[in-house]
mmCIF file of C-alpha atoms in Angstrom:
data_model
loop_
_atom_site.group_PDB
_atom_site.id
_atom_site.type_symbol
_atom_site.label_atom_id
_atom_site.label_comp_id
_atom_site.label_asym_id
_atom_site.label_seq_id
_atom_site.Cartn_x
_atom_site.Cartn_y
_atom_site.Cartn_z
ATOM 1 C CA UNK A 1 80.848 135.669 49.337
ATOM 2 C CA UNK A 2 81.633 136.396 53.105
ATOM 3 C CA UNK A 3 78.713 137.699 55.223
ATOM 4 C CA UNK A 4 78.688 140.610 57.799
ATOM 5 C CA UNK A 5 79.354 137.498 60.120
ATOM 6 C CA UNK A 6 81.776 135.487 58.857
ATOM 7 C CA UNK A 7 83.876 139.445 58.233
ATOM 8 C CA UNK A 8 83.780 139.596 62.344
ATOM 9 C CA UNK A 9 84.201 136.199 63.333
ATOM 10 C CA UNK A 10 87.605 135.612 60.703
ATOM 11 C CA UNK A 11 88.879 138.871 62.394
ATOM 12 C CA UNK A 12 88.620 137.877 66.034
ATOM 13 C CA UNK A 13 90.265 134.602 65.125
ATOM 14 C CA UNK A 14 92.866 136.103 62.382
ATOM 15 C CA UNK A 15 93.769 139.188 63.920
ATOM 16 C CA UNK A 16 92.194 139.216 67.821
ATOM 17 C CA UNK A 17 93.225 136.043 69.371
ATOM 18 C CA UNK A 18 96.702 135.170 69.453
ATOM 19 C CA UNK A 19 96.246 132.168 71.825
ATOM 20 C CA UNK A 20 93.586 129.386 73.318
ATOM 21 C CA UNK A 21 94.085 131.853 76.738
ATOM 22 C CA UNK A 22 93.046 135.479 75.254
ATOM 23 C CA UNK A 23 88.887 133.339 74.973
ATOM 24 C CA UNK A 24 86.905 134.740 77.348
ATOM 25 C CA UNK A 25 85.353 131.589 78.770
ATOM 26 C CA UNK A 26 86.817 128.818 79.125
ATOM 27 C CA UNK A 27 85.105 126.822 76.181
ATOM 28 C CA UNK A 28 87.669 125.780 75.479
ATOM 29 C CA UNK A 29 89.151 123.569 77.757
ATOM 30 C CA UNK A 30 85.471 121.538 78.576
ATOM 31 C CA UNK A 31 85.906 118.344 79.288
ATOM 32 C CA UNK A 32 84.308 114.741 78.342
ATOM 33 C CA UNK A 33 83.554 112.643 81.059
ATOM 34 C CA UNK A 34 86.490 110.559 81.747
ATOM 35 C CA UNK A 35 89.066 109.007 80.643
ATOM 36 C CA UNK A 36 90.362 110.365 77.344
ATOM 37 C CA UNK A 37 91.073 107.386 74.797
ATOM 38 C CA UNK A 38 95.151 106.992 74.805
ATOM 39 C CA UNK A 39 95.385 106.327 72.167
ATOM 40 C CA UNK A 40 93.843 110.818 71.966
ATOM 41 C CA UNK A 41 96.242 111.965 74.043
ATOM 42 C CA UNK A 42 99.888 110.411 72.604
ATOM 43 C CA UNK A 43 98.796 111.686 69.690
ATOM 44 C CA UNK A 44 97.756 115.062 71.414
ATOM 45 C CA UNK A 45 101.523 115.328 72.739
ATOM 46 C CA UNK A 46 103.146 115.102 69.141
ATOM 47 C CA UNK A 47 101.163 117.770 68.147
ATOM 48 C CA UNK A 48 103.411 120.906 66.986
ATOM 49 C CA UNK A 49 102.767 123.664 69.623
ATOM 50 C CA UNK A 50 102.069 126.474 67.690
ATOM 51 C CA UNK A 51 99.431 124.595 66.091
ATOM 52 C CA UNK A 52 98.415 123.666 70.440
ATOM 53 C CA UNK A 53 98.432 127.398 71.526
ATOM 54 C CA UNK A 54 95.869 128.667 68.888
ATOM 55 C CA UNK A 55 92.798 125.498 69.439
ATOM 56 C CA UNK A 56 89.558 127.988 70.074
ATOM 57 C CA UNK A 57 87.881 125.212 70.215
ATOM 58 C CA UNK A 58 85.710 123.283 72.976
ATOM 59 C CA UNK A 59 85.448 119.361 73.687
ATOM 60 C CA UNK A 60 87.577 116.392 72.222
ATOM 61 C CA UNK A 61 86.147 115.667 69.859
ATOM 62 C CA UNK A 62 87.379 111.868 69.432
ATOM 63 C CA UNK A 63 85.319 109.424 68.587
ATOM 64 C CA UNK A 64 85.789 105.633 68.107
ATOM 65 C CA UNK A 65 87.593 103.342 65.478
ATOM 66 C CA UNK A 66 88.567 105.657 63.273
ATOM 67 C CA UNK A 67 91.678 104.534 61.598
ATOM 68 C CA UNK A 68 91.576 103.859 57.754
ATOM 69 C CA UNK A 69 88.415 106.979 58.050
ATOM 70 C CA UNK A 70 87.417 109.192 55.614
ATOM 71 C CA UNK A 71 87.229 112.709 57.756
ATOM 72 C CA UNK A 72 86.287 115.828 57.045
ATOM 73 C CA UNK A 73 86.718 118.357 60.364
ATOM 74 C CA UNK A 74 84.432 121.720 59.655
ATOM 75 C CA UNK A 75 86.548 124.795 61.194
ATOM 76 C CA UNK A 76 89.821 122.839 61.343
ATOM 77 C CA UNK A 77 91.742 125.937 62.569
ATOM 78 C CA UNK A 78 94.502 125.841 63.387
ATOM 79 C CA UNK A 79 94.237 122.118 62.855
ATOM 80 C CA UNK A 80 94.676 120.809 66.032
ATOM 81 C CA UNK A 81 91.925 118.453 66.046
ATOM 82 C CA UNK A 82 92.790 117.638 62.154
ATOM 83 C CA UNK A 83 96.939 116.754 63.546
ATOM 84 C CA UNK A 84 95.027 114.076 65.645
ATOM 85 C CA UNK A 85 92.581 112.871 63.652
ATOM 86 C CA UNK A 86 96.148 111.738 61.462
ATOM 87 C CA UNK A 87 97.549 109.836 63.552
ATOM 88 C CA UNK A 88 94.007 108.303 64.392
ATOM 89 C CA UNK A 89 92.796 107.383 61.086
ATOM 90 C CA UNK A 90 96.716 105.338 60.205
ATOM 91 C CA UNK A 91 98.537 106.422 56.827
ATOM 92 C CA UNK A 92 95.496 104.855 55.120
ATOM 93 C CA UNK A 93 93.006 107.360 56.066
ATOM 94 C CA UNK A 94 92.374 111.068 55.297
ATOM 95 C CA UNK A 95 91.411 113.966 57.245
ATOM 96 C CA UNK A 96 90.880 117.150 55.097
ATOM 97 C CA UNK A 97 90.499 120.274 57.139
ATOM 98 C CA UNK A 98 87.869 123.335 56.289
ATOM 99 C CA UNK A 99 87.761 126.271 57.616
ATOM 100 C CA UNK A 100 87.178 130.414 56.418
ATOM 101 C CA UNK A 101 90.032 132.826 58.310
ATOM 102 C CA UNK A 102 93.168 132.354 56.046
ATOM 103 C CA UNK A 103 95.525 133.469 59.070
ATOM 104 C CA UNK A 104 95.066 129.813 60.032
ATOM 105 C CA UNK A 105 94.586 128.181 57.329
ATOM 106 C CA UNK A 106 98.629 129.194 56.512
ATOM 107 C CA UNK A 107 98.764 128.351 60.473
ATOM 108 C CA UNK A 108 97.805 124.061 58.878
ATOM 109 C CA UNK A 109 99.327 124.352 56.620
ATOM 110 C CA UNK A 110 102.894 125.513 57.390
ATOM 111 C CA UNK A 111 103.086 121.911 59.366
ATOM 112 C CA UNK A 112 102.129 119.350 57.045
ATOM 113 C CA UNK A 113 105.662 117.537 57.022
ATOM 114 C CA UNK A 114 106.251 118.433 60.905
ATOM 115 C CA UNK A 115 103.400 115.518 61.732
ATOM 116 C CA UNK A 116 103.429 113.080 58.518
ATOM 117 C CA UNK A 117 107.218 112.540 60.165
ATOM 118 C CA UNK A 118 106.650 112.744 63.590
ATOM 119 C CA UNK A 119 103.890 110.511 62.938
ATOM 120 C CA UNK A 120 106.305 108.294 60.744
ATOM 121 C CA UNK A 121 103.848 107.802 58.104
ATOM 122 C CA UNK A 122 105.241 107.554 53.955
ATOM 123 C CA UNK A 123 103.035 110.501 52.940
ATOM 124 C CA UNK A 124 101.058 113.168 54.532
ATOM 125 C CA UNK A 125 97.306 112.072 55.189
ATOM 126 C CA UNK A 126 96.266 115.918 55.894
ATOM 127 C CA UNK A 127 94.745 118.867 53.826
ATOM 128 C CA UNK A 128 93.599 122.158 54.790
ATOM 129 C CA UNK A 129 91.130 123.484 52.364
ATOM 130 C CA UNK A 130 90.065 127.384 52.537
ATOM 131 C CA UNK A 131 86.295 127.956 52.240
ATOM 132 C CA UNK A 132 82.883 128.841 54.220
ATOM 133 C CA UNK A 133 81.271 125.117 56.626
ATOM 134 C CA UNK A 134 77.896 125.882 55.246
ATOM 135 C CA UNK A 135 79.084 125.838 51.310
ATOM 136 C CA UNK A 136 81.401 122.823 51.160
ATOM 137 C CA UNK A 137 80.125 122.274 47.731
ATOM 138 C CA UNK A 138 82.091 125.395 46.964
ATOM 139 C CA UNK A 139 85.292 123.831 48.250
ATOM 140 C CA UNK A 140 85.642 121.316 46.610
ATOM 141 C CA UNK A 141 84.272 118.925 49.305
ATOM 142 C CA UNK A 142 82.133 115.948 47.561
ATOM 143 C CA UNK A 143 78.850 113.807 47.778
ATOM 144 C CA UNK A 144 78.104 110.809 49.981
ATOM 145 C CA UNK A 145 82.729 111.055 50.087
ATOM 146 C CA UNK A 146 83.045 110.565 54.311
ATOM 147 C CA UNK A 147 82.881 107.967 56.498
ATOM 148 C CA UNK A 148 82.809 110.816 59.202
ATOM 149 C CA UNK A 149 82.737 114.611 59.975
ATOM 150 C CA UNK A 150 83.636 116.616 63.394
ATOM 151 C CA UNK A 151 83.130 119.911 64.623
ATOM 152 C CA UNK A 152 84.993 121.515 67.605
ATOM 153 C CA UNK A 153 82.593 125.033 68.544
ATOM 154 C CA UNK A 154 81.822 126.037 65.195
ATOM 155 C CA UNK A 155 78.415 126.127 64.233
ATOM 156 C CA UNK A 156 78.061 128.788 66.762
ATOM 157 C CA UNK A 157 80.124 131.163 64.552
ATOM 158 C CA UNK A 158 77.949 130.516 62.081
ATOM 159 C CA UNK A 159 74.910 132.697 60.890
ATOM 160 C CA UNK A 160 72.895 129.471 59.255
ATOM 161 C CA UNK A 161 73.200 126.098 60.940
ATOM 162 C CA UNK A 162 70.352 125.005 58.635
ATOM 163 C CA UNK A 163 73.000 125.005 55.720
ATOM 164 C CA UNK A 164 75.835 123.772 57.954
ATOM 165 C CA UNK A 165 73.893 120.189 59.234
ATOM 166 C CA UNK A 166 72.325 120.153 55.437
ATOM 167 C CA UNK A 167 76.005 120.564 53.953
ATOM 168 C CA UNK A 168 77.282 117.533 56.655
ATOM 169 C CA UNK A 169 74.478 115.470 55.640
ATOM 170 C CA UNK A 170 75.840 115.399 52.238
ATOM 171 C CA UNK A 171 79.054 115.302 52.458
ATOM 172 C CA UNK A 172 79.038 111.650 54.532
ATOM 173 C CA UNK A 173 78.460 108.715 53.827
ATOM 174 C CA UNK A 174 75.110 106.271 54.419
ATOM 175 C CA UNK A 175 76.138 105.340 57.702
ATOM 176 C CA UNK A 176 78.394 108.599 58.101
ATOM 177 C CA UNK A 177 78.485 109.683 61.042
ATOM 178 C CA UNK A 178 78.768 113.742 62.427
ATOM 179 C CA UNK A 179 80.573 114.024 65.245
ATOM 180 C CA UNK A 180 80.303 117.345 67.537
ATOM 181 C CA UNK A 181 81.374 120.046 69.923
ATOM 182 C CA UNK A 182 79.326 122.987 70.326
ATOM 183 C CA UNK A 183 78.457 125.974 72.479
ATOM 184 C CA UNK A 184 74.564 125.849 73.869
ATOM 185 C CA UNK A 185 72.023 128.259 75.204
ATOM 186 C CA UNK A 186 69.821 127.529 78.022
ATOM 187 C CA UNK A 187 67.252 129.592 76.362
ATOM 188 C CA UNK A 188 66.651 131.283 72.482
ATOM 189 C CA UNK A 189 69.422 134.346 72.332
ATOM 190 C CA UNK A 190 67.922 137.147 72.171
ATOM 191 C CA UNK A 191 68.601 139.876 68.774
ATOM 192 C CA UNK A 192 70.640 142.595 70.800
ATOM 193 C CA UNK A 193 73.127 139.112 72.451
ATOM 194 C CA UNK A 194 73.068 138.218 68.608
ATOM 195 C CA UNK A 195 74.519 142.288 66.788
ATOM 196 C CA UNK A 196 77.514 142.238 69.421
ATOM 197 C CA UNK A 197 80.347 140.875 67.896
ATOM 198 C CA UNK A 198 82.466 139.993 70.785
ATOM 199 C CA UNK A 199 79.451 137.858 72.153
ATOM 200 C CA UNK A 200 79.077 136.553 68.113
ATOM 201 C CA UNK A 201 83.211 135.434 68.311
ATOM 202 C CA UNK A 202 83.080 133.855 71.253
ATOM 203 C CA UNK A 203 79.996 131.891 70.440
ATOM 204 C CA UNK A 204 77.660 133.433 73.285
ATOM 205 C CA UNK A 205 75.546 135.287 70.229
ATOM 206 C CA UNK A 206 75.545 132.568 67.634
ATOM 207 C CA UNK A 207 74.474 129.070 70.797
ATOM 208 C CA UNK A 208 71.852 127.207 69.675
ATOM 209 C CA UNK A 209 69.544 126.437 72.063
ATOM 210 C CA UNK A 210 70.168 123.404 72.646
ATOM 211 C CA UNK A 211 66.143 121.882 71.888
ATOM 212 C CA UNK A 212 66.283 123.823 68.818
ATOM 213 C CA UNK A 213 68.366 121.425 67.765
ATOM 214 C CA UNK A 214 66.629 118.262 68.394
ATOM 215 C CA UNK A 215 64.175 119.069 65.555
ATOM 216 C CA UNK A 216 66.332 120.732 63.456
ATOM 217 C CA UNK A 217 68.682 117.898 62.781
ATOM 218 C CA UNK A 218 65.981 115.356 62.022
ATOM 219 C CA UNK A 219 63.983 118.084 59.649
ATOM 220 C CA UNK A 220 67.001 117.937 57.353
ATOM 221 C CA UNK A 221 67.959 113.744 58.109
ATOM 222 C CA UNK A 222 70.005 112.816 61.372
ATOM 223 C CA UNK A 223 68.672 110.209 63.655
ATOM 224 C CA UNK A 224 68.369 112.162 66.686
ATOM 225 C CA UNK A 225 71.116 112.878 68.768
ATOM 226 C CA UNK A 226 72.981 110.878 70.552
ATOM 227 C CA UNK A 227 74.677 112.808 73.647
ATOM 228 C CA UNK A 228 77.455 112.388 74.061
ATOM 229 C CA UNK A 229 78.987 114.546 76.987
ATOM 230 C CA UNK A 230 78.436 118.093 77.932
ATOM 231 C CA UNK A 231 79.849 120.682 80.922
ATOM 232 C CA UNK A 232 79.364 124.433 82.314
ATOM 233 C CA UNK A 233 80.216 127.241 80.932
ATOM 234 C CA UNK A 234 81.957 129.760 82.606
ATOM 235 C CA UNK A 235 82.445 133.132 81.187
ATOM 236 C CA UNK A 236 84.693 134.690 82.041
ATOM 237 C CA UNK A 237 83.942 138.994 81.457
ATOM 238 C CA UNK A 238 81.804 140.257 83.520
ATOM 239 C CA UNK A 239 81.464 142.564 81.003
ATOM 240 C CA UNK A 240 80.147 139.451 78.301
ATOM 241 C CA UNK A 241 78.465 138.078 81.569
ATOM 242 C CA UNK A 242 75.933 141.588 81.969
ATOM 243 C CA UNK A 243 75.393 141.352 78.513
ATOM 244 C CA UNK A 244 74.160 137.938 78.722
ATOM 245 C CA UNK A 245 71.518 137.969 80.900
ATOM 246 C CA UNK A 246 69.833 135.201 82.814
ATOM 247 C CA UNK A 247 71.363 132.779 79.677
ATOM 248 C CA UNK A 248 73.194 130.599 80.691
ATOM 249 C CA UNK A 249 75.544 128.351 78.138
ATOM 250 C CA UNK A 250 77.366 124.319 78.265
ATOM 251 C CA UNK A 251 79.173 122.890 76.125
ATOM 252 C CA UNK A 252 77.426 118.956 74.486
ATOM 253 C CA UNK A 253 78.810 116.789 71.997
ATOM 254 C CA UNK A 254 76.509 114.877 70.454
ATOM 255 C CA UNK A 255 76.548 112.634 67.528
ATOM 256 C CA UNK A 256 73.913 111.607 64.805
ATOM 257 C CA UNK A 257 73.614 109.454 61.505
ATOM 258 C CA UNK A 258 73.055 109.449 58.259
ATOM 259 C CA UNK A 259 71.361 106.488 57.737
ATOM 260 C CA UNK A 260 69.897 104.323 54.943
ATOM 261 C CA UNK A 261 65.996 105.506 53.999
ATOM 262 C CA UNK A 262 64.973 101.711 52.718
ATOM 263 C CA UNK A 263 66.612 100.282 56.239
ATOM 264 C CA UNK A 264 64.478 98.249 58.404
ATOM 265 C CA UNK A 265 62.697 98.899 61.450
ATOM 266 C CA UNK A 266 62.860 96.611 64.573
ATOM 267 C CA UNK A 267 63.895 96.744 67.979
ATOM 268 C CA UNK A 268 67.090 94.626 68.366
ATOM 269 C CA UNK A 269 69.117 92.917 71.077
ATOM 270 C CA UNK A 270 72.767 94.151 70.766
ATOM 271 C CA UNK A 271 75.756 92.527 72.361
ATOM 272 C CA UNK A 272 78.981 94.137 72.159
ATOM 273 C CA UNK A 273 82.286 92.468 70.957
ATOM 274 C CA UNK A 274 84.838 94.335 72.447
ATOM 275 C CA UNK A 275 86.814 94.717 68.935
ATOM 276 C CA UNK A 276 86.836 98.760 69.314
ATOM 277 C CA UNK A 277 90.280 99.850 70.069
ATOM 278 C CA UNK A 278 91.057 101.688 73.536
ATOM 279 C CA UNK A 279 87.029 100.201 73.703
ATOM 280 C CA UNK A 280 87.801 96.069 75.039
ATOM 281 C CA UNK A 281 85.815 95.530 78.526
ATOM 282 C CA UNK A 282 82.793 98.226 76.927
ATOM 283 C CA UNK A 283 81.551 100.260 74.293
ATOM 284 C CA UNK A 284 80.447 103.649 75.825
ATOM 285 C CA UNK A 285 78.279 105.075 72.987
ATOM 286 C CA UNK A 286 76.082 108.233 74.422
ATOM 287 C CA UNK A 287 74.904 109.504 78.199
ATOM 288 C CA UNK A 288 72.092 106.525 77.928
ATOM 289 C CA UNK A 289 73.764 103.591 76.527
ATOM 290 C CA UNK A 290 77.141 101.693 77.279
ATOM 291 C CA UNK A 291 77.893 98.287 75.806
ATOM 292 C CA UNK A 292 79.971 96.028 78.013
ATOM 293 C CA UNK A 293 81.258 93.376 76.023
ATOM 294 C CA UNK A 294 79.328 90.200 75.731
ATOM 295 C CA UNK A 295 76.151 91.380 77.769
ATOM 296 C CA UNK A 296 73.096 91.327 75.557
ATOM 297 C CA UNK A 297 71.034 94.489 75.524
ATOM 298 C CA UNK A 298 68.259 95.041 73.717
ATOM 299 C CA UNK A 299 67.631 98.684 72.384
ATOM 300 C CA UNK A 300 65.335 101.009 69.921
ATOM 301 C CA UNK A 301 64.624 100.562 66.168
ATOM 302 C CA UNK A 302 66.609 103.711 65.947
ATOM 303 C CA UNK A 303 69.716 101.899 67.758
ATOM 304 C CA UNK A 304 70.023 99.614 65.803
ATOM 305 C CA UNK A 305 70.266 101.132 62.755
ATOM 306 C CA UNK A 306 73.139 103.099 64.315
ATOM 307 C CA UNK A 307 74.879 100.265 65.296
ATOM 308 C CA UNK A 308 73.643 98.150 61.784
ATOM 309 C CA UNK A 309 75.187 100.497 59.025
ATOM 310 C CA UNK A 310 77.191 102.157 60.163
ATOM 311 C CA UNK A 311 80.987 101.805 60.362
ATOM 312 C CA UNK A 312 80.296 99.694 64.192
ATOM 313 C CA UNK A 313 77.989 96.714 62.474
ATOM 314 C CA UNK A 314 81.064 94.551 62.830
ATOM 315 C CA UNK A 315 81.787 95.579 66.742
ATOM 316 C CA UNK A 316 78.059 94.313 67.597
ATOM 317 C CA UNK A 317 75.646 90.469 67.296
ATOM 318 C CA UNK A 318 72.546 91.423 66.218
ATOM 319 C CA UNK A 319 69.198 89.714 67.060
ATOM 320 C CA UNK A 320 65.893 91.001 66.015
ATOM 321 C CA UNK A 321 63.572 91.184 68.967
ATOM 322 C CA UNK A 322 59.728 89.547 69.447
ATOM 323 C CA UNK A 323 58.292 93.121 70.107
ATOM 324 C CA UNK A 324 57.971 96.683 69.978
ATOM 325 C CA UNK A 325 60.414 98.208 72.202
ATOM 326 C CA UNK A 326 58.843 101.589 73.914
ATOM 327 C CA UNK A 327 61.773 103.253 75.124
ATOM 328 C CA UNK A 328 60.393 106.743 77.002
ATOM 329 C CA UNK A 329 64.175 108.954 76.013
ATOM 330 C CA UNK A 330 63.018 108.828 73.063
ATOM 331 C CA UNK A 331 60.244 111.319 74.235
ATOM 332 C CA UNK A 332 59.117 114.436 74.942
ATOM 333 C CA UNK A 333 60.839 117.123 77.493
ATOM 334 C CA UNK A 334 64.356 115.229 75.598
ATOM 335 C CA UNK A 335 66.097 115.222 79.889
ATOM 336 C CA UNK A 336 68.491 112.868 77.918
ATOM 337 C CA UNK A 337 69.559 115.237 75.636
ATOM 338 C CA UNK A 338 70.178 117.968 78.211
ATOM 339 C CA UNK A 339 73.558 119.393 77.843
ATOM 340 C CA UNK A 340 72.939 121.482 81.055
ATOM 341 C CA UNK A 341 71.871 118.630 83.263
ATOM 342 C CA UNK A 342 74.617 116.108 81.384
ATOM 343 C CA UNK A 343 76.660 119.052 83.121
ATOM 344 C CA UNK A 344 75.425 119.130 86.800
ATOM 345 C CA UNK A 345 75.360 114.918 86.633
ATOM 346 C CA UNK A 346 79.247 114.373 85.790
ATOM 347 C CA UNK A 347 80.705 117.740 87.641
ATOM 348 C CA UNK A 348 81.640 115.286 90.190
ATOM 349 C CA UNK A 349 82.828 112.920 88.654
ATOM 350 C CA UNK A 350 84.688 114.892 86.742
ATOM 351 C CA UNK A 351 86.218 116.888 89.719
ATOM 352 C CA UNK A 352 86.952 112.731 90.792
ATOM 353 C CA UNK A 353 89.074 112.495 87.678
ATOM 354 C CA UNK A 354 92.268 111.917 89.669
ATOM 355 C CA UNK A 355 93.577 114.936 88.078
ATOM 356 C CA UNK A 356 95.213 112.478 84.947
ATOM 357 C CA UNK A 357 93.836 112.091 82.058
ATOM 358 C CA UNK A 358 90.750 115.034 81.770
ATOM 359 C CA UNK A 359 93.064 117.397 82.788
ATOM 360 C CA UNK A 360 96.416 116.188 81.235
ATOM 361 C CA UNK A 361 94.161 116.230 77.795
ATOM 362 C CA UNK A 362 92.948 120.231 78.970
ATOM 363 C CA UNK A 363 96.641 121.453 79.592
ATOM 364 C CA UNK A 364 97.806 120.099 76.698
ATOM 365 C CA UNK A 365 95.632 122.315 74.225
ATOM 366 C CA UNK A 366 95.666 125.185 76.089
ATOM 367 C CA UNK A 367 99.789 125.030 76.680
#
């Protein structure tokens, strides 16, 4: 049964908002570090305009190496990201979108055949299911099935973040990945902000304090989070800005993995083979790890496990290291996982992206 929060969000996105430009923040234009892979941009251009215009997410949630994968989109909205993903996984892959808002599910289903034909597939590889991301079992989503889960600015709209992440963990295969963009607050959001329907609908009222994410994903069983990209969120509405007070917001893209419980622990030396499509020279895994082709890099035990047991295992040669690796970044204060610091760092470089791929991606998402 829907909670009052769910009902308010359904009304906000199903009836109140008609197009991306109706949002009161720039969250749906939050950009990753450039460049956006060519394959993503090409797929985005093929998505039907009606689908793109109803996009309300934040960031670009397209991890690497998706061909043939089974993917679940948590809070799929109008289906924009699902259709891009369906192009990336190819005819042998499967993309399922789950959303609680009937109006958005109807829009996304309307264009299944259009995209199948546009992408040249023999049969559709995209399915849309109405349901709650906190209760995927009610929508018939089975255990240990998906290679990758994605989510774009949806967890901040859910009253029970832990339930969403627990369900994500349940349905992922061992070695699977949750790759998600969301809105984060600079401190714990007070109750008066949480109770405001518009602030919650915009993602501001339900944003998680970024530090709380770290303990939450670890308690559920995931690997520690890896921060991929971030950008500052600008509140365009003066009234909403006054209501949020001294809280600032950022969009952060993180990746976490479901690792085997009985895995071998130990730091390792990893060498990238240059075999991931769109990334022949180097693989930027997150803001702290860039692997250049043919260059050996020593990583800590958990990162070694992530690369060894995930879909990236065939893309690296692995050697065990002799001595434990001391990694400063895995200790508090977790500055390398702070989306606000990364947004500060990326701000200047983003503006220097030659007005090209990052800007094109944003404009395509909102026009």
